Tab-separated table of C-alpha atoms in Angstrom:
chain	number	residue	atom	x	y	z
A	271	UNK	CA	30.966	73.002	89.266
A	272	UNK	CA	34.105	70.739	88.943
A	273	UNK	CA	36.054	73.830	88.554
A	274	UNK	CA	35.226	75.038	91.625
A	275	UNK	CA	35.689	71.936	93.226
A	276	UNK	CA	39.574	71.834	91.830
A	277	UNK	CA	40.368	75.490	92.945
A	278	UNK	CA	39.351	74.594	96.265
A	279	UNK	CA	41.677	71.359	96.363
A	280	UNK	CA	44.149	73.683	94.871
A	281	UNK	CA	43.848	76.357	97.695
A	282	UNK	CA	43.872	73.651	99.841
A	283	UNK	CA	47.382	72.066	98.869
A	284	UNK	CA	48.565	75.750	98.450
A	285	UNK	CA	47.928	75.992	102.567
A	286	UNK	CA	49.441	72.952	103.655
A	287	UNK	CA	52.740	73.697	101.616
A	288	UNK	CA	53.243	76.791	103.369
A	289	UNK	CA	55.623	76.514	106.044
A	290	UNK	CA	53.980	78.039	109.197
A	291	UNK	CA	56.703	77.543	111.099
A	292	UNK	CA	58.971	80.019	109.534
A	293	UNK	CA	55.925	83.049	109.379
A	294	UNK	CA	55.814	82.772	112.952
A	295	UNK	CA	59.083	83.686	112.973
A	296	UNK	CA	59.060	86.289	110.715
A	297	UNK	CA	56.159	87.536	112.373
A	298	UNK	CA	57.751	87.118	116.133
A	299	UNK	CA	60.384	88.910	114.513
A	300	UNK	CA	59.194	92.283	113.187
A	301	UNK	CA	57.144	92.153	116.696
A	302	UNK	CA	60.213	92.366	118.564
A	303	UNK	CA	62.064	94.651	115.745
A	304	UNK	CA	59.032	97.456	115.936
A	305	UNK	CA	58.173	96.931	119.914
A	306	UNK	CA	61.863	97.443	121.415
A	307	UNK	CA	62.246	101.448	119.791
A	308	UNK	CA	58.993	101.713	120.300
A	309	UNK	CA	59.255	100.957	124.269
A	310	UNK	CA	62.777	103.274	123.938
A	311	UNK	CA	60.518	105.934	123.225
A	312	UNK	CA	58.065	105.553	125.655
A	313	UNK	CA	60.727	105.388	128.315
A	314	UNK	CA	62.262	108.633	126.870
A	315	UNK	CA	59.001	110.387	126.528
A	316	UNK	CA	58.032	109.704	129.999
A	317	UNK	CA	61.968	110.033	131.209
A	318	UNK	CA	62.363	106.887	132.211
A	319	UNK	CA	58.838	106.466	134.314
A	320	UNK	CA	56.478	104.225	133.330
């Protein structure tokens, strides 16, 4: 039972470490790095008529 109590307490302090900052900017990121071709080819596909 105590075990359990110290992984969650350990879980806990592993979340509040994390910087969420920086994911969101990693993730806002690869968003914009995968949608911009991706829109390229849409354009191109439909030549340039959306």
């Amino acid at each position: 039972m105590l075990f359990k109590i110290l992984i969650k307490i350990y879980k806990l302090r592993i979340l509040k470490m994390v910087n969420w900052q920086v994911i969101g900017q990693l993730v806002s990121t690869g968003a914009i790095m995968l949608l911009g071709p991706a829109i390229i080819v849409l354009l191109a596909l439909k030549k340039g008529n959306l």
